[in-house]
PDB file of C-alpha atoms in Angstrom:
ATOM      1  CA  UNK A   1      14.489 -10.432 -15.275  1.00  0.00           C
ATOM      2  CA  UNK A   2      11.102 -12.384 -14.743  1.00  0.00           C
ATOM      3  CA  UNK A   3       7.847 -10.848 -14.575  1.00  0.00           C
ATOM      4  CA  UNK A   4       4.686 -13.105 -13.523  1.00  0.00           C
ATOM      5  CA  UNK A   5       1.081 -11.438 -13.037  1.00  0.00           C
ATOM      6  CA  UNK A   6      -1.121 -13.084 -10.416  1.00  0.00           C
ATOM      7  CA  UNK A   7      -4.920 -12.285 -11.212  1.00  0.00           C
ATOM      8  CA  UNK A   8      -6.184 -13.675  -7.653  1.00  0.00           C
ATOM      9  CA  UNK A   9      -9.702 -13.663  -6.304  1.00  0.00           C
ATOM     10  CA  UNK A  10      -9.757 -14.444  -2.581  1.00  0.00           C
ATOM     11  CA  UNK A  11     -12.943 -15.280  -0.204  1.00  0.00           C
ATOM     12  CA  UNK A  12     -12.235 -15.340   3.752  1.00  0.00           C
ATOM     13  CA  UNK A  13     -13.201 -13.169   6.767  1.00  0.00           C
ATOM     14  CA  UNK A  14     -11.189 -11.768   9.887  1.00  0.00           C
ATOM     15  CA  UNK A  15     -11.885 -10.408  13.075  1.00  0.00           C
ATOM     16  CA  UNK A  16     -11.226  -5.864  12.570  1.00  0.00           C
ATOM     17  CA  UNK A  17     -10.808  -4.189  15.940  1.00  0.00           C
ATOM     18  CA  UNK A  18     -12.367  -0.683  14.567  1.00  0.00           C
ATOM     19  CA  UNK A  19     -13.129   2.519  16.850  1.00  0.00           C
ATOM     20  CA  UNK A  20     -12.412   0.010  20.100  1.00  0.00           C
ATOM     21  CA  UNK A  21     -14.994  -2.374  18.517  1.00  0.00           C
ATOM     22  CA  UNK A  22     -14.637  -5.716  16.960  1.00  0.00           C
ATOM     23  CA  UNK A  23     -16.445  -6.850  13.719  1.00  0.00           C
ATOM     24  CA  UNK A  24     -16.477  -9.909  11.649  1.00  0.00           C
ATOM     25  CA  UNK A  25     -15.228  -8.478   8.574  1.00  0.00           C
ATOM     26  CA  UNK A  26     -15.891 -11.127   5.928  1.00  0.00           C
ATOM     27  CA  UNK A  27     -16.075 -11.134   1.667  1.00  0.00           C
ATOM     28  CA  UNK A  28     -16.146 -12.641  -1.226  1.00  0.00           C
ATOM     29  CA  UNK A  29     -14.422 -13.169  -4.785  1.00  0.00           C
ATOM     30  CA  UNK A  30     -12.473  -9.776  -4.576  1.00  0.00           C
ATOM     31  CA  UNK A  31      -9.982  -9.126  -7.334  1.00  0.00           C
ATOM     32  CA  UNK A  32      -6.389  -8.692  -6.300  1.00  0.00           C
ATOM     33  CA  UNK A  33      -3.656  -8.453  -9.346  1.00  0.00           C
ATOM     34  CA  UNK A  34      -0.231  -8.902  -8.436  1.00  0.00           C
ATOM     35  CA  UNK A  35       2.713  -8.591 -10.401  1.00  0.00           C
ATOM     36  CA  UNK A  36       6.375 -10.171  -9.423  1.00  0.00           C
ATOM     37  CA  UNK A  37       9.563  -8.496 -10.527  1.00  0.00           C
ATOM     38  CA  UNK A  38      12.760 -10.605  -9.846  1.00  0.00           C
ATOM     39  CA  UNK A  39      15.987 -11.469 -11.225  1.00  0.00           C
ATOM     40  CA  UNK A  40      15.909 -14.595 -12.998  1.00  0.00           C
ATOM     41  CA  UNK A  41      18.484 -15.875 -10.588  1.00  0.00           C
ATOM     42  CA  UNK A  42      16.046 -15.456  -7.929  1.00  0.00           C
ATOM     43  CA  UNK A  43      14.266 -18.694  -6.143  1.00  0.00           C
ATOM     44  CA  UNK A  44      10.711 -18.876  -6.122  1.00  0.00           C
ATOM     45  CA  UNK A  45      10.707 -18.677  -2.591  1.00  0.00           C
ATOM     46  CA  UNK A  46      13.121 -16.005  -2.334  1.00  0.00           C
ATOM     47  CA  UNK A  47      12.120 -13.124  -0.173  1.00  0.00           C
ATOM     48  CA  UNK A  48      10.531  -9.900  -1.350  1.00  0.00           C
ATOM     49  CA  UNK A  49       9.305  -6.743  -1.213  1.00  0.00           C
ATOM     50  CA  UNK A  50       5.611  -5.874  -1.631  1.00  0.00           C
ATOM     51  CA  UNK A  51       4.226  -2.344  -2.716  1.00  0.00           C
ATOM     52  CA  UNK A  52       0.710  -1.973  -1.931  1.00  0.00           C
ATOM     53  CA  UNK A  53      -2.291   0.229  -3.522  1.00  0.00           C
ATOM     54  CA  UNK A  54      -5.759   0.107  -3.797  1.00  0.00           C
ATOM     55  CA  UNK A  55      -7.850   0.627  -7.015  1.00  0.00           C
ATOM     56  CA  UNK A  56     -10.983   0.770  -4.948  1.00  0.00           C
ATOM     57  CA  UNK A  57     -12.838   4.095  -4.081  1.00  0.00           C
ATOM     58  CA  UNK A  58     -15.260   5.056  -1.437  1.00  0.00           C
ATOM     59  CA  UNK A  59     -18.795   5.113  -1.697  1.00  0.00           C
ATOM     60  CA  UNK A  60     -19.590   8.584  -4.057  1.00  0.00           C
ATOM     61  CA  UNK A  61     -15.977   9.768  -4.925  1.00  0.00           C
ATOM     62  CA  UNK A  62     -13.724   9.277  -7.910  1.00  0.00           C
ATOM     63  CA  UNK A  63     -11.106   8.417  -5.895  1.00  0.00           C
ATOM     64  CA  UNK A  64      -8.379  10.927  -7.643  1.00  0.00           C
ATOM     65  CA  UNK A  65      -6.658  11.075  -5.120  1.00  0.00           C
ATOM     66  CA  UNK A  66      -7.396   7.946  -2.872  1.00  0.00           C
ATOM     67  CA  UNK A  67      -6.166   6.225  -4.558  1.00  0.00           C
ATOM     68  CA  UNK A  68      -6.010   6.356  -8.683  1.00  0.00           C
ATOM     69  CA  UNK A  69      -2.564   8.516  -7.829  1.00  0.00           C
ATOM     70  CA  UNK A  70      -1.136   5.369  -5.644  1.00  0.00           C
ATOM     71  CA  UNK A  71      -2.491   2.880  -8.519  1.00  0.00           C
ATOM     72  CA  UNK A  72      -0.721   5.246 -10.888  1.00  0.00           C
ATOM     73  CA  UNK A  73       2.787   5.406  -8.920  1.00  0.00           C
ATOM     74  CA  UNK A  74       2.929   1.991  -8.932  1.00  0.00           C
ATOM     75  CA  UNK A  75       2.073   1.159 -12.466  1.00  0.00           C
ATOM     76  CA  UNK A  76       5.040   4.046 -13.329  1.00  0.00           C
ATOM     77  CA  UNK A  77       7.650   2.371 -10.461  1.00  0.00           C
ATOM     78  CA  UNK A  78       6.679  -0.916 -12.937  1.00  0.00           C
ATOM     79  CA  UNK A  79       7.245   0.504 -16.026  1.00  0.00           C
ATOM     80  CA  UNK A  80      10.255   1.976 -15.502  1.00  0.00           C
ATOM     81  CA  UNK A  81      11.629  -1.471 -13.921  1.00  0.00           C
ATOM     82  CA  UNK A  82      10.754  -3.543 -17.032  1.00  0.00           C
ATOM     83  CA  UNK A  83      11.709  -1.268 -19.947  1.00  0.00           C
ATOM     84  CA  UNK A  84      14.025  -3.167 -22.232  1.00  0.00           C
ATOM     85  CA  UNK A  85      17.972  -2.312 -20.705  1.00  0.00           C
ATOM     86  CA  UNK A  86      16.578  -1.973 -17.247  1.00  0.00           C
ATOM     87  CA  UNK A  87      18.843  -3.761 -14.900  1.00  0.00           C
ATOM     88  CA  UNK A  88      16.709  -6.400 -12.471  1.00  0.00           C
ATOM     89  CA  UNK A  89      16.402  -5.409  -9.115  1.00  0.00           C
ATOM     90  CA  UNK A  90      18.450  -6.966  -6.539  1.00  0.00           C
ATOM     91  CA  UNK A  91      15.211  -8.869  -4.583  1.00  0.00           C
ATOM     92  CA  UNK A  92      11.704  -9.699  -6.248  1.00  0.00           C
ATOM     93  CA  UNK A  93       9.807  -6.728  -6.239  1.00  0.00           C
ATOM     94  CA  UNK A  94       5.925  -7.733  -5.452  1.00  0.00           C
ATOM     95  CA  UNK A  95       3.488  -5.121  -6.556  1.00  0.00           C
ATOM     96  CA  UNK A  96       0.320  -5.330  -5.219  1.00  0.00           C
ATOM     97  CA  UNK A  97      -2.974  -3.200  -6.916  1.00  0.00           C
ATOM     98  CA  UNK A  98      -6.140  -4.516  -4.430  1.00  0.00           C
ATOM     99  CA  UNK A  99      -9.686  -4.145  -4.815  1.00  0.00           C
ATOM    100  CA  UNK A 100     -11.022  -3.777  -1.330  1.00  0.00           C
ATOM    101  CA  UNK A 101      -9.011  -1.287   1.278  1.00  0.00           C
ATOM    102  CA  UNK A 102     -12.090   1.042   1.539  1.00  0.00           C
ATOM    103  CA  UNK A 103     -14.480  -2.202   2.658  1.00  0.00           C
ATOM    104  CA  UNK A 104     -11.845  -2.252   5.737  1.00  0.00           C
ATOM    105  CA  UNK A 105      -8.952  -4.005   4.177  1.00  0.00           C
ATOM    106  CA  UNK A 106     -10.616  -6.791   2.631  1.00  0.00           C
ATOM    107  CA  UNK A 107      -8.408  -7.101  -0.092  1.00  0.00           C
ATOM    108  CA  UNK A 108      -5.226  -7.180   1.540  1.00  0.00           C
ATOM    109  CA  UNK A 109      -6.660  -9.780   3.963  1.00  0.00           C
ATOM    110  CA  UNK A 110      -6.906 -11.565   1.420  1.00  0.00           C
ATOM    111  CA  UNK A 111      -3.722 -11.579  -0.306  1.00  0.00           C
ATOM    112  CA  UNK A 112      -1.969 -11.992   3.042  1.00  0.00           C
ATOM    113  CA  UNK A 113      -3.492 -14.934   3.735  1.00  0.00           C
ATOM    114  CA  UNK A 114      -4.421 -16.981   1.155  1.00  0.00           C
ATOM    115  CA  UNK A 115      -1.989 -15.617  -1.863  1.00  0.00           C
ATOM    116  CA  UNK A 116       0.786 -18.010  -2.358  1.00  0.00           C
ATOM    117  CA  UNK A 117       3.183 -14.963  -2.985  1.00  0.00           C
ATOM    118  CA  UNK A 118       2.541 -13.526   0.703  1.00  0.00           C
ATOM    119  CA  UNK A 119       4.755 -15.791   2.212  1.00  0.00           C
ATOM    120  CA  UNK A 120       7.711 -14.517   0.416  1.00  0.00           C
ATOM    121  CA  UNK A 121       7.121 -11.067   1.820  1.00  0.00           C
ATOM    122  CA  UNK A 122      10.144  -9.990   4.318  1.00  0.00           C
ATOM    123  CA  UNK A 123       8.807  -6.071   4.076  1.00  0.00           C
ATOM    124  CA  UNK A 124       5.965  -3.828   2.950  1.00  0.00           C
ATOM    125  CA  UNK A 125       5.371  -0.593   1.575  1.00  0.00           C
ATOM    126  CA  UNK A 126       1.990   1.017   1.804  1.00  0.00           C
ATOM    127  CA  UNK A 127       0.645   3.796  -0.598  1.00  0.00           C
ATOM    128  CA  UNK A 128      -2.122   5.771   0.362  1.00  0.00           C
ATOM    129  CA  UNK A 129      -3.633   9.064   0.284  1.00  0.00           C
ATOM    130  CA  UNK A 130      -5.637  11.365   2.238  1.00  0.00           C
ATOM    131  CA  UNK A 131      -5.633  14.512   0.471  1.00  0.00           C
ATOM    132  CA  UNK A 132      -4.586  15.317  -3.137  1.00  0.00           C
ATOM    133  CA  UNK A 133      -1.364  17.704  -2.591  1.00  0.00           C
ATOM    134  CA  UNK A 134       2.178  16.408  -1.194  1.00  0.00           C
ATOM    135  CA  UNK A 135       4.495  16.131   0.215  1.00  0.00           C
ATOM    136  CA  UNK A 136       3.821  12.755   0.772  1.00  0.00           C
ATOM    137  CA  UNK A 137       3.730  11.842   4.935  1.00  0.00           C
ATOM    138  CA  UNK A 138       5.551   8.682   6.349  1.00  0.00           C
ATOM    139  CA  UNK A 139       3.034   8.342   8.700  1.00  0.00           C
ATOM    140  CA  UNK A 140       3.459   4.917  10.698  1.00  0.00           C
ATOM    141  CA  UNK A 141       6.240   2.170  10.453  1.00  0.00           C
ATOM    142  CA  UNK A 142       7.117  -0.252  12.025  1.00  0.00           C
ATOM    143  CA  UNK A 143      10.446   1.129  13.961  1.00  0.00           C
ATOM    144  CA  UNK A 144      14.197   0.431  13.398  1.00  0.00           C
ATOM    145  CA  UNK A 145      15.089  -0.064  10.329  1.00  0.00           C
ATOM    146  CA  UNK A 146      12.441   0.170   7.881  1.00  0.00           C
ATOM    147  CA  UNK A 147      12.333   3.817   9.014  1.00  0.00           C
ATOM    148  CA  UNK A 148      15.956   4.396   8.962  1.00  0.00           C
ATOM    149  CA  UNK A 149      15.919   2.987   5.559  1.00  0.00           C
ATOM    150  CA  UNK A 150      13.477   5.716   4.086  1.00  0.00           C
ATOM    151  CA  UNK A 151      15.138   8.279   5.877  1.00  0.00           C
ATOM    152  CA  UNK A 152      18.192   7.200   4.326  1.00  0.00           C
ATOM    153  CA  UNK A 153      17.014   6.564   0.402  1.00  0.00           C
ATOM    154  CA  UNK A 154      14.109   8.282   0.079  1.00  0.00           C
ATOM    155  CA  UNK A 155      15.179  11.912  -2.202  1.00  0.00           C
ATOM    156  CA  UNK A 156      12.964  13.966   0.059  1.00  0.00           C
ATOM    157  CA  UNK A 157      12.023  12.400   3.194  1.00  0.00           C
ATOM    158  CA  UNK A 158       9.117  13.946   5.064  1.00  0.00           C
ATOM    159  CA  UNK A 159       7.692  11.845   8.776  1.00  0.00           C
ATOM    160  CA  UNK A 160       5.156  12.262  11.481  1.00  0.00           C
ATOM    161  CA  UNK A 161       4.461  10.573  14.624  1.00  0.00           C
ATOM    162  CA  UNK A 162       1.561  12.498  15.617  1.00  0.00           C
ATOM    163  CA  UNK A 163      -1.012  11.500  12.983  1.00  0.00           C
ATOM    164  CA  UNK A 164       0.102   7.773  14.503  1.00  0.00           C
ATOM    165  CA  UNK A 165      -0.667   8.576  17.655  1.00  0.00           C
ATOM    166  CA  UNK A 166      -3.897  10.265  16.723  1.00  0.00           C
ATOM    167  CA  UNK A 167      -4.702   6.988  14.713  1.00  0.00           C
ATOM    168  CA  UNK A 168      -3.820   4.822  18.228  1.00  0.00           C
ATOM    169  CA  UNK A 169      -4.885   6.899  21.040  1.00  0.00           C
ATOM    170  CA  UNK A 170      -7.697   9.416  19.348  1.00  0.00           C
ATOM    171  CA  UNK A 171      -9.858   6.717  17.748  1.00  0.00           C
ATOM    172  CA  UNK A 172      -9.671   8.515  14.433  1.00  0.00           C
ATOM    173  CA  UNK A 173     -12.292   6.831  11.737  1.00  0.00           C
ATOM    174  CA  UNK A 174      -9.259   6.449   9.952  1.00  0.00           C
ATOM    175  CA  UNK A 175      -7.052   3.296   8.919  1.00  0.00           C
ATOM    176  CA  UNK A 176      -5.039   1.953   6.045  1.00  0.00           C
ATOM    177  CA  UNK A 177      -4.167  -1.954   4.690  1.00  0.00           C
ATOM    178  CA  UNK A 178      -1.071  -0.953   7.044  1.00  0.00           C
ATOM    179  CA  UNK A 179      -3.232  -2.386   9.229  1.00  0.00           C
ATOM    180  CA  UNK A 180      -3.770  -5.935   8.068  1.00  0.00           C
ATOM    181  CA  UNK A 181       0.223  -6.380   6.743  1.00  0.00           C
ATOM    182  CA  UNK A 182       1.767  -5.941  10.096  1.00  0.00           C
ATOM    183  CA  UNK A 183      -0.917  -7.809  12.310  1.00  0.00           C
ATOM    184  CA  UNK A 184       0.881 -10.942  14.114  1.00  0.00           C
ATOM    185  CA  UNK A 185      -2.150 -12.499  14.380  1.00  0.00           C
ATOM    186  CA  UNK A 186      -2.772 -13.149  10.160  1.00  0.00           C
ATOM    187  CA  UNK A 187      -0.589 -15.825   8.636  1.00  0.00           C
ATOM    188  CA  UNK A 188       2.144 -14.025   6.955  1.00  0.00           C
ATOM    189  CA  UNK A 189       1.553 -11.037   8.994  1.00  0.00           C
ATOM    190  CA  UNK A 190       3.936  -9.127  11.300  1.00  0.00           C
ATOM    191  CA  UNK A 191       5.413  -7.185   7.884  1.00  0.00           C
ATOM    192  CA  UNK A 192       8.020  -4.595   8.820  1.00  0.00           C
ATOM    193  CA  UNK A 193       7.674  -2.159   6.609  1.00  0.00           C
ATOM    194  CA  UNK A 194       6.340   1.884   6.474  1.00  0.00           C
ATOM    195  CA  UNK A 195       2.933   2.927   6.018  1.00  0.00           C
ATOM    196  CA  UNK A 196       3.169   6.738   3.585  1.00  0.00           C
ATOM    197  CA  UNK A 197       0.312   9.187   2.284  1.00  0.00           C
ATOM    198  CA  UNK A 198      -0.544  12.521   0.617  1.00  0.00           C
ATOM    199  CA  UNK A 199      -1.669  14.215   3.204  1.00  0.00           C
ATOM    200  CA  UNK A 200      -2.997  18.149   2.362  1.00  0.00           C
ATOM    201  CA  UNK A 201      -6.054  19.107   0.880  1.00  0.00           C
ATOM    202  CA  UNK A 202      -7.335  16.814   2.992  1.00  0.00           C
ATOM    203  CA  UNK A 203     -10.781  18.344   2.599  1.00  0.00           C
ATOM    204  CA  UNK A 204     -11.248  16.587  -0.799  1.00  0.00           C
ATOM    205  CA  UNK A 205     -10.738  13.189   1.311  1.00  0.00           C
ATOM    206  CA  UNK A 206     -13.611  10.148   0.830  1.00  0.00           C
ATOM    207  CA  UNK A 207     -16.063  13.124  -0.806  1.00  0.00           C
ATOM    208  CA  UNK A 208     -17.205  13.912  -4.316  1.00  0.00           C
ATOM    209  CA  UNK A 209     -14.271  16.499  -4.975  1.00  0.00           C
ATOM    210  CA  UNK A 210     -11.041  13.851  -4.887  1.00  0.00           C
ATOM    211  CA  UNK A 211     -10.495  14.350  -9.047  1.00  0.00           C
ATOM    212  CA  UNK A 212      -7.267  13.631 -10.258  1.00  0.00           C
ATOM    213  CA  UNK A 213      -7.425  17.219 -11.723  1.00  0.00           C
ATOM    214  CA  UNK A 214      -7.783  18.316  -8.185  1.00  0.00           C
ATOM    215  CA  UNK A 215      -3.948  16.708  -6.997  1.00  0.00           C
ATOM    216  CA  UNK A 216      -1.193  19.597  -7.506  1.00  0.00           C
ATOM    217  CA  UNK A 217       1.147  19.193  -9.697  1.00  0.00           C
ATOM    218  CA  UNK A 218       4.497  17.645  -8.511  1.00  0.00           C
ATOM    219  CA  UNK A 219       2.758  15.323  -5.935  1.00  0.00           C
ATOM    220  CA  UNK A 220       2.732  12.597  -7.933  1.00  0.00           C
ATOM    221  CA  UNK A 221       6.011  12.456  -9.298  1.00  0.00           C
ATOM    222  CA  UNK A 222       7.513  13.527  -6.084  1.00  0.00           C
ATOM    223  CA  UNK A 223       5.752  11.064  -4.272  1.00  0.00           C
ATOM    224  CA  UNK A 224       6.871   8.049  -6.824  1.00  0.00           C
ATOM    225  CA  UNK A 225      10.420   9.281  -6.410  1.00  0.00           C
ATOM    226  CA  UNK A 226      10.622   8.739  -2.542  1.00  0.00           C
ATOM    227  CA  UNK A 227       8.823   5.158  -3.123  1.00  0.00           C
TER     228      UNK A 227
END
């Protein structure tokens, strides 16, 4: 198999529709490093899969939690690809560790539309987390068969509609890079794809208590198994 790392440091802006409000949401030099998994007999066009996390933290928190654990699942979901024996996976595997969800999605703005990679993208996976103990939530997809999918694979599935509705009819100060990936509007956008979190202990969430020795044990692992 091939891997390639992509240190990438986008500037741009967007228009963010946030609480029924739009900004101008713009930044500047952010640092985005993305790593490509493929089988060598893969084209460099060929279409992939991207799994997002952020290594970003709020303003005052560690970020145990949201999101050193989603950095962490992804860096294991790596490793255990590209240990010597492994086979390749069947489609490049795109994994994507941003630098600016918490500033309102900056970061994956910024891959989506001005990374050369985005364009390859034919589906998304989203890792977040808004509490440090499992099980982790598929909280919003995108319908048909991305859902079906994770239903189907995933070791132990767990979904909600209501926190998606709370998110689209309760104005809830809440949103995820989700967002950005499967807006029609952004080149590259329109990702089908699923959009999952740790949900409980939720009162940890954006403060000053989200340590990683905080996050019970088992979340993590059983969280990186249903990715």
């Amino acid at each position: 198999m091939d891997v390639d790392i992509s240190i990438h440091r986008p500037t741009g802006s967007f228009r963010l529709n946030f609480l029924n409000n739009d900004i101008a949401n713009a930044y500047t030099n952010l640092t985005n490093v993305v790593v490509r998994v493929a089988p060598k007999s893969a084209q460099s066009d060929a279409r992939s899969v991207l799994l997002n996390a952020h290594f970003d933290t709020t303003l005052g928190s560690p970020g145990g939690a949201d999101c050193a654990s989603c950095v962490g699942i992804l860096l294991e979901i790596l490793r255990v690809m590209t240990l010597p024996g492994s086979p390749p996976p069947l489609a490049p595997i795109l994994f994507l560790f941003n630098g600016g969800e918490e500033t309102f999605m900056q970061a994956a703005h910024g891959f989506v539309a001005h990374h050369p990679w985005a364009k390859t993208v034919g589906a998304v996976i989203n890792v977040e987390a808004t509490g440090t103990s499992g099980p982790d939530v598929l909280f919003r997809e995108t319908g048909g068969w991305p859902a079906e999918v994770y239903m189907r694979t995933a070791p132990r599935p767990t979904a909600t509609a209501s926190i998606r509705d709370l998110i689209r009819f309760a104005n809830l100060p809440v949103d995820t890079d989700f967002s950005v990936f499967r807006d029609p509007t952004l080149p590259n956008g329109n990702l089908p794809g699923v959009d999952i979190a740790s949900m409980l202990d939720g009162y940890s969430y954006h403060t000053d208590r989200d340590f990683a020795n905080r996050i019970r044990r088992g979340t993590i692992q059983a969280y990186g198994e249903n990715v």
